[in-house]
């Protein structure tokens, strides 16, 4: 067997940054004062904040050492289900850093911002084409923010029809952000169980859909990694009662060039540029969550909108039915540049291939590991597959133990304990950018860990042993919170 | 395509394991009627060098490509970014990691954000800061929602009309659908919030005041706090210029319950307004009401210090429809950037930079006055101020941009219709006396 990537090596301890502080140090060369001092009234001024005092190398070494305790996509395979941890192309970073983009002031005026506006306009068009919609807004700052925008659009649509509704249907496979976004619109969540095949049954939707229900929030492919095969019928049922269908496009990576959600009858769809369109997750953001809508819903999109008049681009806010503004300026433009560069680098065929290979990788893992781990829904999957710990339970080994042991083998673990419909879920999303060789190594690691679960379970319960710290006491952290130094 | 590693041989072998004969077969569960028939109508792929040309052409359609002198702030500030900041933050271990759900291999992000939270509490004089929000406007809207949740009998938030106009629009967007209202408090002729207007209002859950306000003036936060206390409502403050706290008395010292701020000034490029950095801080009492992620310190099984995401029972992935917010991804990498910036400038640097911003703004105001502008207000300010311009300024301003790449102030009329011919100017440590003198000469 080939050697696993995880090994031990020299890393460095590093204290909190203020512990390195020495009075009098400063890591910036202060600019020469070329105007007179203008002291403010002392009644208005306070003491300078007690920030650390360091030299430039102190700062560089501090953050270099911290970075070495982290695991990123560039470090190794990161098969975190539902998060789409694909390779983040480096050229995208170069494009976003261009002075004309990074230095652009948001209030410089349309005439002096034609390049940024053109890029936004074209990106909206590309995303509309990929998803099958008439209009797109790039303003939402992240996926959950896009969801909120989408739900606000549905809310505004019903208000415009003259009768607000009070409920929204949310399947049990939904991301937690879905019900939380619905609540912000004042909608009560109606929980809907998925069927025995792990997908929604039209009859179940019909049974709860009524004229007081604003619509349904569907993730497709869903969080079990399965395509909602009855999506068209479900949309028809919801539409027949005057409702709208919200699509959570977090899993769009599986179906680019294969299906357009707009064609399936979904009315509003959000995308995560930081999942499907390769922009980095940054240890938790910034992301970007564009929203695509049908022709009928364009009037409700947030303002300002980017519009084209002849060959000039402008920002338009005069839209009487808009839900309003979602972001101080126009959204996360820096993230948009990277997604735009990705789409242009991939081209139509490249995007289709990305989806096909993402689905191939996931099915390959599913079929290679289903004799090792329990597979609650043994069906052809899309871009991810969900196992659980049912077989390891007899050795008192949990999903968490297997996840932690994978760290010692040099892999980031899959998503664990989500979706909630699978007890002890172990949700693997390899993405298309992992090669067969790396995936084979991952499969071998999981098989080896499953063997250890039988023969040497303490290797799992004690894991991880190689990272800088071992398992952390999360209970005490929450019971006696220490949130600052 | 260089990002896709599969050889034809790989594909064949992998398909065999899945029992399929072609990649198309993988999509058998999708009804044929839904499948896209003619492919995507998108431009053909570009090589990396074609992409470079295309992107540079787009970037050059922006005036920013040439480098320009920026006398505009209004929520996005032109500060110097030391070279080590982009260098360090682009380390891929930070940039290509996900949210630190597996803390054992995320200690870099976690310690970095813990330090960020600590430095933000120092900066603002508050007990607790979150791991970040999208921007100031969305953080402020979240603060409004907290106030409304804490006071179920109230259905309104009072917001100063000198809070950034975009932020007020965001609050309105967030509040409307749940049936809440934003009521606007006007300003005095001195350009400060007319706090006396609040006294007669009922059904208010919180008061939001920005300082320095949109006109750049330093608000009387002590007076605002007094009125908020007399009404028994939450006192929310906001700011768009984080470096002001290097010089000014912080909002915590005035008894703010919640603070929402924009952290773009802390080492983050303007980037056409985003991504910036939403700062959100509160008192200990409101700890469990705060939205989004928090990093806490704990121990591992060997008794070594370490960090984890904590108090997640507030959050959407646990609480679902009862969560304190729907936020999931925040602006983590920009929070890390801000921590790096604050460590770099340190206690000495932040004071000096803040003072320089103020000094330059005072100088700019005085030479513009000599050049025929009229100060619109006479109030203490940090690095922004409002001037009434001479009649021919609009045209001169356009010429200055075209001829000298110099942006001379922001026209306030679109934001405050009564302020025709009024411009909001900003001076940061980046503008030189020579540039300011040139501006004054050109507009005189």
Coordinates of C-alpha atoms in Angstrom, one line a residue, chain A residues 14-18 23-28 30-40 42-54 56 59-60 62-64 66-75 78 80 82-83 85 87-92 94-96 98-109 111-120 122 125-127 129-130 141-145 147-148 152 155 170-177 179-181 183-186 189 227-229 231-232 254-260 263-264 274-275 280-287 315 322-335 337 340-348 350-357 359-361 363-364 366-368 379-382 400 403-404 407 412-414 416 418 420 432-437 439 463-464 467-474 476-485, chain B residues 1-6 9-11 13-15 17-20 23-24 26-31 34-37 39-48 51-68 70 72-78 80 82 84-85 87-88 91-119 121-123 126-129 134-138 142 145 149 164-167 169-174 176-178 192 214 218-219 245-250 254 262 269-276 287-288 293-312 316-317 320-323 325-334 336 339-353 355-356 358-360 362-363 380-382 397-398 401-402 407 410 415 429 431-434 436:
Chain A
X14 CA 3.4 30.4 19.3
X15 CA 1.9 32.4 22.1
X16 CA -0.9 34.9 21.7
X17 CA 0.2 37.9 19.7
X18 CA 0.1 40.3 22.7
X23 CA 6.7 48.7 24.6
X24 CA 8.1 50.9 21.8
X25 CA 8.0 48.4 18.9
X26 CA 6.0 49.2 15.8
X27 CA 5.9 47.2 12.5
X28 CA 5.0 50.1 10.3
X30 CA 5.2 56.0 10.1
X31 CA 4.7 58.6 7.4
X32 CA 6.4 62.0 7.8
X33 CA 4.0 64.7 9.0
X34 CA 3.8 67.3 6.3
X35 CA 1.0 69.3 7.9
X36 CA 0.7 70.9 11.4
X37 CA -0.6 68.9 14.3
X38 CA -4.3 69.6 14.9
X39 CA -5.1 68.4 18.4
X40 CA -8.7 67.5 19.1
X42 CA -9.1 66.2 24.9
X43 CA -12.7 65.7 26.0
X44 CA -13.2 63.8 22.8
X45 CA -10.1 61.7 22.7
X46 CA -9.3 58.5 24.6
X47 CA -6.3 56.3 25.3
X48 CA -4.9 54.5 22.3
X49 CA -6.2 50.9 22.2
X50 CA -3.8 48.5 23.8
X51 CA -2.7 46.8 20.6
X52 CA 0.4 44.6 20.5
X53 CA 3.8 46.3 19.8
X54 CA 5.8 44.2 17.5
X56 CA 7.7 43.4 11.2
X59 CA 4.2 39.8 12.8
X60 CA 5.4 37.7 9.9
X62 CA 3.5 34.9 14.2
X63 CA 1.1 34.5 11.3
X64 CA 3.4 32.1 9.5
X66 CA -0.3 30.1 12.9
X67 CA -0.9 29.2 9.3
X68 CA 1.2 26.0 9.7
X69 CA -1.4 24.7 12.2
X70 CA -4.1 24.9 9.6
X71 CA -5.3 22.5 6.9
X72 CA -6.4 23.9 3.6
X73 CA -7.3 22.6 0.2
X74 CA -3.8 23.3 -0.9
X75 CA -2.5 21.0 2.0
X78 CA -10.8 18.2 2.0
X80 CA -16.2 18.2 3.3
X82 CA -22.0 20.2 1.1
X83 CA -19.0 22.6 1.2
X85 CA -13.8 22.3 -1.3
X87 CA -9.1 23.7 -5.8
X88 CA -9.0 27.5 -5.8
X89 CA -7.1 28.6 -8.9
X90 CA -4.3 31.0 -8.2
X91 CA -4.8 33.0 -11.4
X92 CA -8.2 34.1 -9.9
X94 CA -4.0 37.6 -9.5
X95 CA -7.0 38.9 -11.4
X96 CA -8.8 40.2 -8.3
X98 CA -5.3 44.1 -10.2
X99 CA -5.1 47.8 -9.2
X100 CA -8.1 48.7 -11.4
X101 CA -10.3 46.3 -9.3
X102 CA -8.8 46.2 -5.8
X103 CA -8.2 50.0 -5.8
X104 CA -11.7 50.9 -7.1
X105 CA -13.7 53.2 -4.8
X106 CA -17.4 52.1 -4.7
X107 CA -18.6 55.8 -5.0
X108 CA -16.2 56.8 -7.8
X109 CA -19.2 57.1 -10.1
X111 CA -18.4 56.8 -15.7
X112 CA -15.2 55.8 -13.9
X113 CA -16.2 52.3 -12.9
X114 CA -17.2 50.9 -16.3
X115 CA -14.8 47.9 -16.0
X116 CA -16.2 46.7 -12.7
X117 CA -19.8 47.3 -13.9
X118 CA -19.1 45.4 -17.1
X119 CA -17.7 42.5 -15.2
X120 CA -20.7 42.4 -12.9
X122 CA -21.4 39.8 -17.7
X125 CA -25.4 36.9 -17.6
X126 CA -23.2 33.9 -17.3
X127 CA -24.8 32.8 -14.1
X129 CA -27.2 31.0 -18.6
X130 CA -25.8 28.3 -16.3
X141 CA -22.6 38.6 0.6
X142 CA -22.8 34.8 1.3
X143 CA -25.0 31.8 0.7
X144 CA -27.2 32.4 3.7
X145 CA -27.5 36.1 2.7
X147 CA -31.2 32.7 0.9
X148 CA -32.5 35.7 2.8
X152 CA -37.5 38.4 0.9
X155 CA -42.3 37.6 0.6
X170 CA -38.9 23.0 4.5
X171 CA -37.8 19.3 3.9
X172 CA -35.9 17.5 6.7
X173 CA -32.7 17.4 4.5
X174 CA -32.4 21.2 4.4
X175 CA -29.5 23.3 5.5
X176 CA -30.1 25.0 8.9
X177 CA -29.8 28.3 7.2
X179 CA -35.5 27.7 8.3
X180 CA -33.4 30.5 9.9
X181 CA -33.8 32.6 6.7
X183 CA -38.0 33.0 10.1
X184 CA -36.5 36.4 9.2
X185 CA -39.4 36.9 6.8
X186 CA -41.9 35.9 9.5
X189 CA -41.4 26.5 8.9
X227 CA -31.3 14.5 -7.3
X228 CA -34.8 15.4 -6.5
X229 CA -36.4 13.3 -9.3
X231 CA -38.8 18.3 -8.9
X232 CA -41.0 19.3 -11.8
X254 CA -23.2 18.6 -9.6
X255 CA -25.3 19.8 -12.5
X256 CA -23.6 22.6 -14.4
X257 CA -24.5 22.1 -18.1
X258 CA -26.6 19.0 -17.2
X259 CA -29.8 20.6 -15.8
X260 CA -30.9 24.2 -15.5
X263 CA -36.1 24.8 -16.6
X264 CA -37.4 22.5 -13.7
X274 CA -17.3 30.1 -3.0
X275 CA -18.5 26.5 -3.6
X280 CA -11.6 30.3 -1.7
X281 CA -13.5 29.8 1.6
X282 CA -11.0 31.8 3.6
X283 CA -11.5 29.9 6.8
X284 CA -15.1 30.9 6.9
X285 CA -15.6 33.6 4.3
X286 CA -15.9 36.1 2.6
X287 CA -18.2 34.2 0.2
X315 CA -26.4 51.4 -11.6
X322 CA -37.6 46.0 -5.0
X323 CA -36.9 44.3 -1.6
X324 CA -34.4 47.1 -1.0
X325 CA -30.7 47.0 -0.3
X326 CA -28.9 44.0 1.1
X327 CA -25.3 45.3 1.2
X328 CA -23.6 48.7 1.9
X329 CA -22.3 48.8 -1.7
X330 CA -22.8 46.1 -4.4
X331 CA -21.8 42.9 -2.7
X332 CA -18.5 41.1 -2.6
X333 CA -17.0 42.4 -5.8
X334 CA -13.6 40.9 -5.1
X335 CA -15.1 37.4 -4.9
X337 CA -13.9 38.7 -10.1
X340 CA -15.8 35.4 -13.4
X341 CA -12.2 34.4 -14.1
X342 CA -13.1 30.8 -13.3
X343 CA -16.0 30.7 -15.7
X344 CA -13.9 32.2 -18.5
X345 CA -11.1 29.7 -17.8
X346 CA -13.4 26.7 -17.8
X347 CA -15.7 27.6 -20.7
X348 CA -19.0 25.8 -21.3
X350 CA -15.1 22.7 -18.8
X351 CA -18.0 23.5 -16.5
X352 CA -19.9 20.4 -17.8
X353 CA -16.8 18.3 -17.3
X354 CA -16.3 19.6 -13.8
X355 CA -19.8 18.5 -12.8
X356 CA -19.4 15.1 -14.5
X357 CA -16.1 14.4 -12.8
X359 CA -20.3 13.1 -9.8
X360 CA -17.9 10.4 -11.0
X361 CA -15.6 10.9 -8.0
X363 CA -20.0 7.6 -7.1
X364 CA -16.5 6.0 -7.2
X366 CA -19.6 5.5 -2.7
X367 CA -19.2 2.2 -4.5
X368 CA -15.6 1.7 -3.2
X379 CA -28.8 4.9 -4.9
X380 CA -26.8 6.6 -7.6
X381 CA -25.6 9.8 -6.1
X382 CA -24.6 13.2 -7.5
X400 CA -16.5 11.5 15.1
X403 CA -13.3 11.6 11.4
X404 CA -10.6 12.4 14.0
X407 CA -6.7 13.6 10.5
X412 CA -9.5 16.6 6.3
X413 CA -12.6 14.6 7.5
X414 CA -15.9 14.7 5.6
X416 CA -20.1 14.8 10.1
X418 CA -25.2 16.3 8.8
X420 CA -29.7 15.3 10.3
X432 CA -13.8 17.1 -9.4
X433 CA -10.3 18.5 -8.7
X434 CA -9.2 15.4 -6.7
X435 CA -7.4 12.9 -8.8
X436 CA -8.0 9.1 -8.8
X437 CA -4.7 8.6 -7.0
X439 CA -9.1 9.5 -3.9
X463 CA -7.3 10.3 17.7
X464 CA -6.0 12.6 16.5
X467 CA -2.0 17.6 14.9
X468 CA -0.8 20.3 17.1
X469 CA -3.6 19.7 19.6
X470 CA -5.6 16.7 20.5
X471 CA -9.4 16.7 20.9
X472 CA -10.6 19.9 22.6
X473 CA -13.0 20.3 25.4
X474 CA -15.9 22.0 23.7
X476 CA -16.2 23.6 29.0
X477 CA -15.6 26.1 26.2
X478 CA -19.4 26.7 26.0
X479 CA -20.0 26.4 29.7
X480 CA -17.4 29.0 30.8
X481 CA -16.9 31.0 27.6
X482 CA -13.5 32.7 27.3
X483 CA -13.9 34.8 24.2
X484 CA -11.0 37.3 24.5
X485 CA -7.5 37.3 26.0
Chain B
X1 CA -8.6 21.7 -18.6
X2 CA -5.7 22.1 -16.1
X3 CA -7.8 22.0 -13.0
X4 CA -9.3 18.6 -13.9
X5 CA -6.8 15.7 -13.2
X6 CA -8.6 12.7 -14.8
X9 CA -7.8 5.7 -18.3
X10 CA -8.8 7.0 -14.9
X11 CA -12.3 7.7 -16.1
X13 CA -11.5 2.5 -14.4
X14 CA -13.7 4.6 -12.2
X15 CA -16.8 4.1 -14.3
X17 CA -16.2 0.5 -10.3
X18 CA -19.6 2.3 -10.5
X19 CA -21.0 -0.1 -13.0
X20 CA -21.5 2.6 -15.7
X23 CA -20.2 9.7 -17.8
X24 CA -23.7 10.5 -19.1
X26 CA -24.1 8.9 -14.0
X27 CA -27.0 11.3 -14.5
X28 CA -29.6 8.5 -15.1
X29 CA -31.7 9.6 -12.1
X30 CA -32.4 13.0 -13.7
X31 CA -35.5 12.9 -15.9
X34 CA -35.1 18.3 -17.6
X35 CA -31.7 17.8 -19.2
X36 CA -30.0 20.7 -21.0
X37 CA -30.0 19.8 -24.6
X39 CA -24.9 22.8 -23.9
X40 CA -24.2 26.2 -22.2
X41 CA -24.0 29.3 -24.3
X42 CA -20.9 30.8 -22.7
X43 CA -17.6 32.1 -24.2
X44 CA -15.0 29.6 -25.2
X45 CA -12.4 29.0 -22.5
X46 CA -9.4 31.3 -22.3
X47 CA -5.8 30.3 -21.6
X48 CA -4.2 32.0 -18.6
X51 CA -7.4 35.7 -19.4
X52 CA -4.7 38.2 -18.2
X53 CA -5.1 40.3 -21.3
X54 CA -8.9 40.3 -21.0
X55 CA -8.9 41.1 -17.3
X56 CA -6.3 43.9 -17.6
X57 CA -8.5 45.4 -20.3
X58 CA -11.5 45.4 -18.0
X59 CA -9.5 46.7 -15.1
X60 CA -8.2 49.5 -17.2
X61 CA -11.8 50.7 -18.0
X62 CA -11.8 51.7 -14.3
X63 CA -10.1 54.9 -13.3
X64 CA -8.5 53.1 -10.4
X65 CA -6.1 51.3 -12.7
X66 CA -3.9 54.4 -12.9
X67 CA -3.8 55.0 -9.2
X68 CA -5.7 58.1 -8.1
X70 CA -8.9 59.9 -3.3
X72 CA -13.7 60.4 -0.9
X73 CA -14.5 58.1 2.1
X74 CA -18.2 57.6 2.9
X75 CA -17.8 54.1 4.1
X76 CA -14.7 53.0 2.0
X77 CA -11.4 54.5 2.9
X78 CA -8.1 54.8 1.1
X80 CA -2.0 52.5 3.2
X82 CA 1.6 47.4 4.4
X84 CA 3.2 42.1 4.7
X85 CA -0.6 42.1 5.0
X87 CA 1.6 38.5 1.7
X88 CA 0.6 36.9 5.0
X91 CA -1.0 32.0 2.7
X92 CA -3.1 29.1 1.4
X93 CA -3.4 27.5 4.8
X94 CA -5.6 30.5 5.8
X95 CA -7.2 31.2 2.4
X96 CA -8.1 27.7 1.3
X97 CA -9.5 26.4 4.6
X98 CA -13.1 26.0 5.4
X99 CA -14.9 27.2 8.6
X100 CA -12.9 25.6 11.5
X101 CA -15.3 22.7 12.1
X102 CA -12.3 20.4 12.9
X103 CA -10.5 22.5 15.5
X104 CA -7.4 20.2 15.7
X105 CA -6.4 21.2 12.2
X106 CA -7.7 24.7 12.3
X107 CA -5.8 26.2 15.2
X108 CA -4.2 28.8 13.0
X109 CA -7.6 30.3 12.0
X110 CA -9.0 29.8 15.5
X111 CA -6.2 31.5 17.4
X112 CA -6.1 34.2 14.8
X113 CA -9.8 35.0 15.1
X114 CA -9.6 34.8 18.9
X115 CA -6.9 37.4 18.7
X116 CA -9.0 39.4 16.3
X117 CA -12.0 39.3 18.8
X118 CA -9.7 40.5 21.5
X119 CA -8.2 43.3 19.5
X121 CA -12.9 44.5 22.0
X122 CA -9.8 46.7 22.9
X123 CA -10.5 49.0 20.0
X126 CA -16.6 46.3 24.6
X127 CA -16.8 43.0 26.4
X128 CA -17.3 40.7 23.4
X129 CA -16.7 40.8 19.7
X134 CA -20.5 40.8 6.2
X135 CA -20.2 44.6 6.5
X136 CA -21.3 47.4 8.9
X137 CA -24.7 47.8 7.3
X138 CA -25.7 44.1 7.8
X142 CA -28.6 42.4 13.1
X145 CA -33.1 42.7 15.3
X149 CA -36.0 40.3 20.1
X164 CA -24.8 55.9 6.5
X165 CA -27.7 56.1 4.0
X166 CA -27.0 52.6 2.7
X167 CA -27.0 51.2 6.3
X169 CA -31.7 51.1 3.7
X170 CA -30.4 47.7 4.8
X171 CA -32.0 48.0 8.2
X172 CA -35.3 48.8 6.4
X173 CA -34.9 45.7 4.2
X174 CA -34.3 43.5 7.2
X176 CA -40.0 45.3 7.0
X177 CA -41.0 41.7 6.3
X178 CA -41.3 40.8 10.0
X192 CA -25.5 66.1 14.9
X214 CA -22.0 60.3 7.9
X218 CA -18.2 63.2 16.4
X219 CA -21.6 62.6 18.0
X245 CA -10.8 54.7 17.6
X246 CA -7.0 55.2 17.5
X247 CA -7.8 58.7 18.7
X248 CA -11.4 59.1 19.9
X249 CA -13.0 57.9 23.1
X250 CA -14.4 54.4 22.2
X254 CA -20.1 55.7 26.6
X262 CA -17.0 48.6 9.2
X269 CA -8.5 47.0 -0.1
X270 CA -11.5 49.0 -1.2
X271 CA -12.4 46.6 -4.0
X272 CA -15.4 48.5 -5.2
X273 CA -17.0 48.2 -1.7
X274 CA -16.6 44.5 -0.9
X275 CA -15.7 42.3 0.6
X276 CA -15.2 44.6 3.6
X287 CA -23.5 37.4 24.7
X288 CA -26.1 34.7 23.9
X293 CA -19.6 32.6 15.1
X294 CA -17.5 33.1 18.3
X295 CA -14.2 31.6 19.0
X296 CA -13.4 30.5 22.6
X297 CA -10.3 29.3 24.5
X298 CA -10.3 25.8 26.0
X299 CA -7.9 22.8 26.7
X300 CA -7.2 19.7 24.8
X301 CA -7.1 16.2 26.4
X302 CA -3.4 16.8 27.3
X303 CA -4.2 20.0 29.1
X304 CA -2.7 22.1 26.3
X305 CA -4.4 25.4 25.3
X306 CA -6.5 25.4 22.2
X307 CA -9.4 27.2 20.5
X308 CA -12.8 26.1 19.3
X309 CA -16.0 27.6 17.8
X310 CA -18.3 28.0 20.7
X311 CA -21.8 28.9 22.0
X312 CA -23.1 27.4 18.7
X316 CA -28.7 28.2 12.6
X317 CA -27.1 24.8 12.2
X320 CA -32.6 26.2 12.8
X321 CA -35.8 28.4 12.8
X322 CA -35.0 29.6 16.4
X323 CA -31.5 30.8 15.6
X325 CA -29.5 34.9 12.9
X326 CA -29.3 33.0 9.6
X327 CA -25.6 33.8 9.1
X328 CA -23.2 31.0 8.3
X329 CA -20.2 32.1 6.3
X330 CA -18.9 35.5 7.6
X331 CA -15.9 37.5 6.4
X332 CA -13.3 35.4 8.2
X333 CA -10.3 36.0 6.0
X334 CA -10.9 39.8 6.2
X336 CA -7.7 37.7 9.9
X339 CA -5.9 41.3 13.0
X340 CA -2.7 41.3 11.0
X341 CA -3.1 45.0 10.3
X342 CA -3.7 45.8 14.0
X343 CA -0.7 43.8 15.1
X344 CA 1.4 45.6 12.5
X345 CA 0.5 49.1 13.3
X346 CA 0.2 48.4 17.1
X347 CA -0.6 50.8 19.9
X348 CA 1.9 53.4 18.7
X349 CA 1.0 53.2 15.0
X350 CA -2.8 53.4 15.4
X351 CA -2.5 56.6 17.4
X352 CA -0.1 58.2 15.0
X353 CA -2.1 57.2 11.9
X355 CA -3.8 61.7 14.4
X356 CA -2.4 62.1 10.9
X358 CA -7.3 64.1 11.5
X359 CA -4.4 66.6 10.9
X360 CA -4.6 66.2 7.1
X362 CA -8.1 69.8 9.2
X363 CA -5.5 71.1 6.7
X380 CA -15.4 68.4 15.7
X381 CA -14.7 65.7 13.0
X382 CA -12.3 62.9 12.5
X397 CA -14.6 68.2 -10.2
X398 CA -15.2 66.3 -13.4
X401 CA -10.9 63.4 -12.4
X402 CA -10.2 63.3 -16.1
X407 CA -11.6 62.5 -6.8
X410 CA -18.6 63.1 -2.8
X415 CA -28.2 61.3 -0.2
X429 CA -2.7 59.5 5.9
X431 CA -2.7 62.1 0.8
X432 CA 0.2 64.5 0.8
X433 CA 0.2 68.2 1.5
X434 CA 1.3 68.7 -2.1
X436 CA -4.0 68.8 -1.1

